[in-house]
Amino acid sequence: MQRGVVFSSLRGLPGSKCGPLRIPLPVRQRAHLGVQYRNVASRASDSEEVDVGWLWSGTSAATPKILRRQGIKPKRSLGQNFVTDDGVLGKLVSAAGVVSGEPVLELGPGTGNLTKHLIQAGAVVTAVEKDDTLQTKLVEEFGDDLHVIHGDIMKVDFVPVVEKMLEDHPDMTRVRVVANLPYNITTDCLRRLLPMSDIFSHLCFMIQDEVAKRLCLRKPGGTQYRSMTIFTQYYSDPTYKMKISKGVYYPQPKVDGALVDFAIKTETERMDVGDDKTFISMVNKSFAEKRKKISNSLTPMYPSDEVHSALRECGLPETSRAEELTVENFVELYRCLAANR
């Protein structure tokens, strides 16, 4: 088991040091979902009246009220903003392309609002949750219908996780990832996960609307065309799926969200640059001072005369700036620079 990761109660997944958490409670059918969930009483004395199921006795719209009743406050430090509209959640699952029987990895499920709809769609869900309280609540609420990993999505070793998910799917090598992503870790998360083409096929992420549009830009030019646009489109084919009103989140953020499907390119599907790390470094350096010509911004990584020569060889103006180049232009420029060394 990887350090910093705890697997809880979950159909053959390794347990924590204390062993897997088992909840020997009766199971009842919840008609509005069409799946089985465990009934779990809240931690109260026998003399107190208790709830059956901590959250899903109603709809996602009840999330704020039930969290307050449970004494749970969304953590700003974890970027927690829960989607509370079942209509929107259903559309999100459909737009993400989730199909029945498919193993799906959910990152940061929080209160399980999206989780419920993934399971309803027939997905076999494994979820990674960092919040101690919500991780426990997820296990209690969903029981054996959900695999829960207690860990940080920026630190979890996903290789053994995916291997375990695919044990019953010998015909598959990669899984779909779905997440209502905290806005403040969008870039870091994409930088970490997009290169993992050997285990991930799609990243279906809810992110800030402005960022979503920026990452999906196809035509170079303008202030919104940035190094992360190149990074994203080098490793994937991003598609803007739908806008998500800020009004459906709790707590409500200041800006709207959007769903983007990042269809990850395999190594054979990506354009060959030989050394991804050096290529991305060149792209980042090119955008570091956007007003400068590339021949100047790439100094001292590459001498300006080498850059001028490579630009001419690629059929690009020697006065080219980073925001004027497509992904293909950057790849060709890098190949020319590397070949002349």
Tab-separated table of N, CA, C and O in Angstrom, residues 6-91:
chain	number	residue	atom	x	y	z
A	6	VAL	N	-5.196	5.445	2.252
A	6	VAL	CA	-5.915	4.467	3.042
A	6	VAL	C	-7.125	3.992	2.258
A	6	VAL	O	-7.914	4.796	1.775
A	7	PHE	N	-7.243	2.677	2.070
A	7	PHE	CA	-8.400	2.100	1.405
A	7	PHE	C	-9.385	1.661	2.475
A	7	PHE	O	-8.992	1.055	3.466
A	8	SER	N	-10.665	1.952	2.267
A	8	SER	CA	-11.658	1.638	3.290
A	8	SER	C	-12.728	0.692	2.772
A	8	SER	O	-13.388	0.987	1.800
A	9	SER	N	-12.919	-0.433	3.418
A	9	SER	CA	-14.071	-1.324	3.301
A	9	SER	C	-14.441	-1.729	1.902
A	9	SER	O	-15.522	-1.431	1.519
A	10	LEU	N	-13.592	-2.082	1.102
A	10	LEU	CA	-14.113	-1.980	-0.206
A	10	LEU	C	-13.738	-3.137	-1.121
A	10	LEU	O	-12.712	-3.114	-1.722
A	11	ARG	N	-14.586	-4.101	-1.214
A	11	ARG	CA	-14.565	-5.201	-2.144
A	11	ARG	C	-13.177	-5.579	-2.588
A	11	ARG	O	-12.811	-5.477	-3.742
A	12	GLY	N	-12.345	-6.028	-1.650
A	12	GLY	CA	-11.047	-6.556	-1.997
A	12	GLY	C	-9.927	-5.553	-2.009
A	12	GLY	O	-8.774	-5.923	-2.145
A	13	LEU	N	-10.216	-4.254	-1.884
A	13	LEU	CA	-9.133	-3.282	-1.818
A	13	LEU	C	-8.423	-3.432	-0.490
A	13	LEU	O	-9.033	-3.728	0.524
A	14	PRO	N	-7.105	-3.222	-0.461
A	14	PRO	CA	-6.375	-3.394	0.778
A	14	PRO	C	-6.909	-2.493	1.868
A	14	PRO	O	-7.293	-1.366	1.608
A	15	GLY	N	-6.868	-2.931	3.080
A	15	GLY	CA	-7.369	-2.144	4.195
A	15	GLY	C	-6.297	-1.264	4.786
A	15	GLY	O	-5.145	-1.321	4.410
A	16	SER	N	-6.671	-0.439	5.744
A	16	SER	CA	-5.706	0.393	6.438
A	16	SER	C	-4.990	-0.464	7.460
A	16	SER	O	-5.214	-1.660	7.577
A	17	LYS	N	-4.120	0.136	8.254
A	17	LYS	CA	-3.408	-0.610	9.280
A	17	LYS	C	-4.351	-1.222	10.287
A	17	LYS	O	-4.026	-2.198	10.953
A	18	CYS	N	-5.502	-0.618	10.433
A	18	CYS	CA	-6.483	-1.137	11.376
A	18	CYS	C	-7.403	-2.162	10.727
A	18	CYS	O	-8.350	-2.632	11.344
A	19	GLY	N	-7.140	-2.481	9.456
A	19	GLY	CA	-8.004	-3.419	8.758
A	19	GLY	C	-9.158	-2.696	8.102
A	19	GLY	O	-9.428	-1.536	8.374
A	20	PRO	N	-9.842	-3.354	7.174
A	20	PRO	CA	-10.944	-2.716	6.471
A	20	PRO	C	-12.104	-2.398	7.379
A	20	PRO	O	-12.404	-3.132	8.310
A	21	LEU	N	-12.757	-1.294	7.102
A	21	LEU	CA	-13.924	-0.878	7.866
A	21	LEU	C	-15.146	-1.622	7.363
A	21	LEU	O	-15.464	-1.580	6.185
A	22	ARG	N	-15.840	-2.351	8.231
A	22	ARG	CA	-17.031	-3.083	7.834
A	22	ARG	C	-18.221	-2.541	8.595
A	22	ARG	O	-18.140	-2.271	9.787
A	23	ILE	N	-19.331	-2.388	7.888
A	23	ILE	CA	-20.537	-1.869	8.518
A	23	ILE	C	-21.624	-2.923	8.395
A	23	ILE	O	-22.325	-2.994	7.388
A	24	PRO	N	-21.772	-3.816	9.373
A	24	PRO	CA	-22.734	-4.912	9.273
A	24	PRO	C	-24.152	-4.445	9.537
A	24	PRO	O	-24.782	-4.792	10.528
A	25	LEU	N	-24.665	-3.617	8.619
A	25	LEU	CA	-25.991	-3.056	8.790
A	25	LEU	C	-26.907	-3.567	7.690
A	25	LEU	O	-26.453	-3.970	6.621
A	26	PRO	N	-28.208	-3.558	7.918
A	26	PRO	CA	-29.135	-4.041	6.903
A	26	PRO	C	-29.107	-3.189	5.651
A	26	PRO	O	-28.750	-2.035	5.672
A	27	VAL	N	-29.510	-3.797	4.531
A	27	VAL	CA	-29.550	-3.100	3.253
A	27	VAL	C	-30.996	-2.954	2.811
A	27	VAL	O	-31.784	-3.859	2.944
A	28	ARG	N	-31.356	-1.761	2.297
A	28	ARG	CA	-32.699	-1.578	1.768
A	28	ARG	C	-32.620	-0.954	0.378
A	28	ARG	O	-31.613	-0.368	0.009
A	29	GLN	N	-33.646	-1.120	-0.368
A	29	GLN	CA	-33.676	-0.579	-1.720
A	29	GLN	C	-34.135	0.872	-1.708
A	29	GLN	O	-35.131	1.195	-1.083
A	30	ARG	N	-33.372	1.738	-2.412
A	30	ARG	CA	-33.807	3.131	-2.567
A	30	ARG	C	-34.332	3.304	-3.972
A	30	ARG	O	-33.580	3.326	-4.942
A	31	ALA	N	-35.644	3.391	-4.086
A	31	ALA	CA	-36.297	3.335	-5.388
A	31	ALA	C	-35.867	4.463	-6.313
A	31	ALA	O	-35.797	4.298	-7.523
A	32	HIS	N	-35.568	5.640	-5.736
A	32	HIS	CA	-35.265	6.769	-6.604
A	32	HIS	C	-33.914	6.636	-7.274
A	32	HIS	O	-33.597	7.358	-8.197
A	33	LEU	N	-33.086	5.688	-6.818
A	33	LEU	CA	-31.799	5.459	-7.453
A	33	LEU	C	-31.759	4.142	-8.206
A	33	LEU	O	-31.014	3.975	-9.156
A	34	GLY	N	-32.512	3.158	-7.745
A	34	GLY	CA	-32.477	1.855	-8.376
A	34	GLY	C	-31.254	1.055	-8.002
A	34	GLY	O	-30.869	0.116	-8.687
A	35	VAL	N	-30.555	1.433	-6.905
A	35	VAL	CA	-29.396	0.687	-6.443
A	35	VAL	C	-29.521	0.460	-4.952
A	35	VAL	O	-30.326	1.086	-4.269
A	36	GLN	N	-28.685	-0.427	-4.436
A	36	GLN	CA	-28.751	-0.776	-3.029
A	36	GLN	C	-27.809	0.105	-2.203
A	36	GLN	O	-26.659	0.315	-2.580
A	37	TYR	N	-28.290	0.602	-1.083
A	37	TYR	CA	-27.450	1.366	-0.168
A	37	TYR	C	-27.669	0.876	1.251
A	37	TYR	O	-28.740	0.407	1.604
A	38	ARG	N	-26.641	1.017	2.057
A	38	ARG	CA	-26.750	0.603	3.443
A	38	ARG	C	-27.437	1.676	4.267
A	38	ARG	O	-27.213	2.865	4.067
A	39	ASN	N	-28.258	1.254	5.213
A	39	ASN	CA	-28.862	2.192	6.163
A	39	ASN	C	-27.890	2.375	7.311
A	39	ASN	O	-27.485	1.412	7.940
A	40	VAL	N	-27.509	3.584	7.566
A	40	VAL	CA	-26.539	3.840	8.617
A	40	VAL	C	-27.078	4.881	9.572
A	40	VAL	O	-27.403	5.991	9.166
A	41	ALA	N	-27.202	4.544	10.823
A	41	ALA	CA	-27.672	5.497	11.820
A	41	ALA	C	-26.542	6.418	12.216
A	41	ALA	O	-25.386	6.045	12.241
A	42	SER	N	-26.858	7.667	12.516
A	42	SER	CA	-25.846	8.605	12.959
A	42	SER	C	-25.347	8.182	14.329
A	42	SER	O	-25.986	7.417	15.040
A	43	ARG	N	-24.166	8.684	14.664
A	43	ARG	CA	-23.571	8.299	15.947
A	43	ARG	C	-24.309	8.995	17.089
A	43	ARG	O	-24.030	10.131	17.416
A	44	ALA	N	-25.244	8.330	17.665
A	44	ALA	CA	-26.034	8.896	18.752
A	44	ALA	C	-26.344	7.790	19.737
A	44	ALA	O	-26.260	6.613	19.418
A	45	SER	N	-26.684	8.170	20.948
A	45	SER	CA	-27.017	7.165	21.960
A	45	SER	C	-28.350	6.516	21.612
A	45	SER	O	-29.131	7.011	20.818
A	46	ASP	N	-28.621	5.342	22.230
A	46	ASP	CA	-29.837	4.591	21.918
A	46	ASP	C	-31.100	5.379	22.245
A	46	ASP	O	-32.157	5.135	21.677
A	47	SER	N	-30.981	6.313	23.157
A	47	SER	CA	-32.157	7.071	23.574
A	47	SER	C	-32.486	8.216	22.628
A	47	SER	O	-33.550	8.803	22.708
A	48	GLU	N	-31.539	8.532	21.716
A	48	GLU	CA	-31.752	9.645	20.822
A	48	GLU	C	-32.378	9.178	19.511
A	48	GLU	O	-32.185	8.051	19.055
A	49	GLU	N	-33.146	10.055	18.904
A	49	GLU	CA	-33.702	9.760	17.584
A	49	GLU	C	-32.597	9.928	16.554
A	49	GLU	O	-31.839	10.890	16.583
A	50	VAL	N	-32.452	8.948	15.651
A	50	VAL	CA	-31.361	8.997	14.688
A	50	VAL	C	-31.913	9.017	13.268
A	50	VAL	O	-33.037	8.631	12.992
A	51	ASP	N	-31.068	9.492	12.336
A	51	ASP	CA	-31.424	9.514	10.925
A	51	ASP	C	-31.013	8.199	10.281
A	51	ASP	O	-30.081	7.538	10.719
A	52	VAL	N	-31.680	7.816	9.244
A	52	VAL	CA	-31.304	6.637	8.466
A	52	VAL	C	-30.695	7.121	7.162
A	52	VAL	O	-31.368	7.695	6.323
A	53	GLY	N	-29.399	6.886	7.007
A	53	GLY	CA	-28.699	7.430	5.845
A	53	GLY	C	-28.373	8.886	6.113
A	53	GLY	O	-29.247	9.675	6.441
A	54	TRP	N	-27.120	9.270	5.991
A	54	TRP	CA	-26.747	10.621	6.425
A	54	TRP	C	-27.195	11.686	5.442
A	54	TRP	O	-27.405	12.827	5.795
A	55	LEU	N	-27.365	11.352	4.170
A	55	LEU	CA	-27.661	12.401	3.198
A	55	LEU	C	-28.773	12.057	2.226
A	55	LEU	O	-29.676	12.848	2.015
A	56	TRP	N	-28.745	10.858	1.635
A	56	TRP	CA	-29.590	10.652	0.464
A	56	TRP	C	-30.991	10.148	0.772
A	56	TRP	O	-31.477	9.188	0.211
A	57	SER	N	-31.636	10.824	1.704
A	57	SER	CA	-33.061	10.592	1.910
A	57	SER	C	-33.867	11.532	1.037
A	57	SER	O	-35.079	11.436	0.952
A	58	GLY	N	-33.184	12.453	0.394
A	58	GLY	CA	-33.863	13.436	-0.437
A	58	GLY	C	-33.102	13.724	-1.703
A	58	GLY	O	-32.587	12.817	-2.346
A	59	THR	N	-32.986	15.003	-2.075
A	59	THR	CA	-32.328	15.401	-3.315
A	59	THR	C	-31.046	16.168	-3.014
A	59	THR	O	-30.775	16.553	-1.871
A	60	SER	N	-30.273	16.422	-4.073
A	60	SER	CA	-29.030	17.184	-3.909
A	60	SER	C	-29.292	18.587	-3.387
A	60	SER	O	-28.437	19.195	-2.737
A	61	ALA	N	-30.475	19.123	-3.662
A	61	ALA	CA	-30.809	20.474	-3.208
A	61	ALA	C	-30.832	20.580	-1.688
A	61	ALA	O	-30.703	21.677	-1.125
A	62	ALA	N	-30.975	19.439	-1.004
A	62	ALA	CA	-31.021	19.442	0.458
A	62	ALA	C	-29.633	19.472	1.082
A	62	ALA	O	-29.510	19.527	2.311
A	63	THR	N	-28.588	19.454	0.259
A	63	THR	CA	-27.216	19.377	0.774
A	63	THR	C	-26.893	20.442	1.821
A	63	THR	O	-26.397	20.112	2.900
A	64	PRO	N	-27.142	21.746	1.571
A	64	PRO	CA	-26.790	22.754	2.582
A	64	PRO	C	-27.481	22.505	3.923
A	64	PRO	O	-26.848	22.591	4.977
A	65	LYS	N	-28.768	22.200	3.882
A	65	LYS	CA	-29.528	21.980	5.112
A	65	LYS	C	-28.992	20.793	5.893
A	65	LYS	O	-28.814	20.859	7.115
A	66	ILE	N	-28.721	19.697	5.196
A	66	ILE	CA	-28.263	18.485	5.877
A	66	ILE	C	-26.852	18.653	6.408
A	66	ILE	O	-26.522	18.169	7.486
A	67	LEU	N	-25.995	19.362	5.672
A	67	LEU	CA	-24.646	19.629	6.181
A	67	LEU	C	-24.708	20.443	7.461
A	67	LEU	O	-23.971	20.175	8.419
A	68	ARG	N	-25.569	21.450	7.476
A	68	ARG	CA	-25.707	22.259	8.696
A	68	ARG	C	-26.227	21.409	9.847
A	68	ARG	O	-25.744	21.536	10.981
A	69	ARG	N	-27.177	20.535	9.567
A	69	ARG	CA	-27.712	19.662	10.610
A	69	ARG	C	-26.647	18.717	11.147
A	69	ARG	O	-26.627	18.388	12.326
A	70	GLN	N	-25.749	18.304	10.270
A	70	GLN	CA	-24.657	17.412	10.668
A	70	GLN	C	-23.493	18.179	11.308
A	70	GLN	O	-22.546	17.563	11.808
A	71	GLY	N	-23.550	19.513	11.264
A	71	GLY	CA	-22.465	20.308	11.826
A	71	GLY	C	-21.217	20.289	10.964
A	71	GLY	O	-20.103	20.448	11.454
A	72	ILE	N	-21.406	20.113	9.644
A	72	ILE	CA	-20.282	20.041	8.708
A	72	ILE	C	-20.234	21.313	7.868
A	72	ILE	O	-21.217	21.685	7.231
A	73	LYS	N	-19.091	21.982	7.879
A	73	LYS	CA	-18.914	23.193	7.092
A	73	LYS	C	-17.970	22.903	5.920
A	73	LYS	O	-16.927	22.280	6.107
A	74	PRO	N	-18.326	23.343	4.703
A	74	PRO	CA	-17.411	23.190	3.564
A	74	PRO	C	-16.077	23.858	3.870
A	74	PRO	O	-16.042	24.964	4.416
A	75	LYS	N	-15.002	23.189	3.541
A	75	LYS	CA	-13.658	23.686	3.850
A	75	LYS	C	-13.107	24.511	2.694
A	75	LYS	O	-12.876	23.991	1.602
A	76	ARG	N	-12.872	25.776	2.947
A	76	ARG	CA	-12.301	26.640	1.925
A	76	ARG	C	-10.894	26.183	1.560
A	76	ARG	O	-10.471	26.298	0.401
A	77	SER	N	-10.176	25.648	2.538
A	77	SER	CA	-8.803	25.192	2.292
A	77	SER	C	-8.749	24.049	1.284
A	77	SER	O	-7.730	23.842	0.628
A	78	LEU	N	-9.849	23.295	1.161
A	78	LEU	CA	-9.920	22.193	0.205
A	78	LEU	C	-10.685	22.579	-1.057
A	78	LEU	O	-10.907	21.741	-1.934
A	79	GLY	N	-11.100	23.848	-1.142
A	79	GLY	CA	-11.818	24.315	-2.321
A	79	GLY	C	-13.148	23.627	-2.517
A	79	GLY	O	-13.562	23.358	-3.649
A	80	GLN	N	-13.858	23.343	-1.434
A	80	GLN	CA	-15.103	22.587	-1.513
A	80	GLN	C	-16.286	23.448	-1.943
A	80	GLN	O	-16.676	24.379	-1.243
A	81	ASN	N	-16.830	23.142	-3.108
A	81	ASN	CA	-18.067	23.747	-3.614
A	81	ASN	C	-18.868	22.617	-4.250
A	81	ASN	O	-18.485	22.100	-5.295
A	82	PHE	N	-19.960	22.215	-3.597
A	82	PHE	CA	-20.706	21.036	-4.007
A	82	PHE	C	-21.836	21.410	-4.975
A	82	PHE	O	-22.565	22.373	-4.737
A	83	VAL	N	-21.999	20.636	-6.043
A	83	VAL	CA	-23.094	20.851	-6.982
A	83	VAL	C	-24.369	20.283	-6.370
A	83	VAL	O	-24.408	19.118	-5.958
A	84	THR	N	-25.419	21.094	-6.313
A	84	THR	CA	-26.628	20.724	-5.571
A	84	THR	C	-27.877	20.626	-6.450
A	84	THR	O	-28.990	20.679	-5.957
A	85	ASP	N	-27.693	20.483	-7.731
A	85	ASP	CA	-28.824	20.395	-8.653
A	85	ASP	C	-28.783	19.032	-9.348
A	85	ASP	O	-27.878	18.767	-10.153
A	86	ASP	N	-29.766	18.173	-9.052
A	86	ASP	CA	-29.769	16.833	-9.632
A	86	ASP	C	-29.924	16.845	-11.141
A	86	ASP	O	-29.387	15.975	-11.841
A	87	GLY	N	-30.651	17.824	-11.672
A	87	GLY	CA	-30.799	17.934	-13.115
A	87	GLY	C	-29.465	18.188	-13.789
A	87	GLY	O	-29.123	17.563	-14.803
A	88	VAL	N	-28.692	19.102	-13.213
A	88	VAL	CA	-27.365	19.415	-13.745
A	88	VAL	C	-26.442	18.216	-13.604
A	88	VAL	O	-25.695	17.868	-14.531
A	89	LEU	N	-26.482	17.556	-12.461
A	89	LEU	CA	-25.621	16.403	-12.223
A	89	LEU	C	-25.900	15.278	-13.216
A	89	LEU	O	-24.973	14.628	-13.722
A	90	GLY	N	-27.176	15.054	-13.508
A	90	GLY	CA	-27.523	14.044	-14.496
A	90	GLY	C	-26.975	14.375	-15.875
A	90	GLY	O	-26.464	13.502	-16.586
A	91	LYS	N	-27.061	15.651	-16.251
A	91	LYS	CA	-26.538	16.099	-17.546
A	91	LYS	C	-25.012	15.966	-17.588
A	91	LYS	O	-24.439	15.633	-18.628
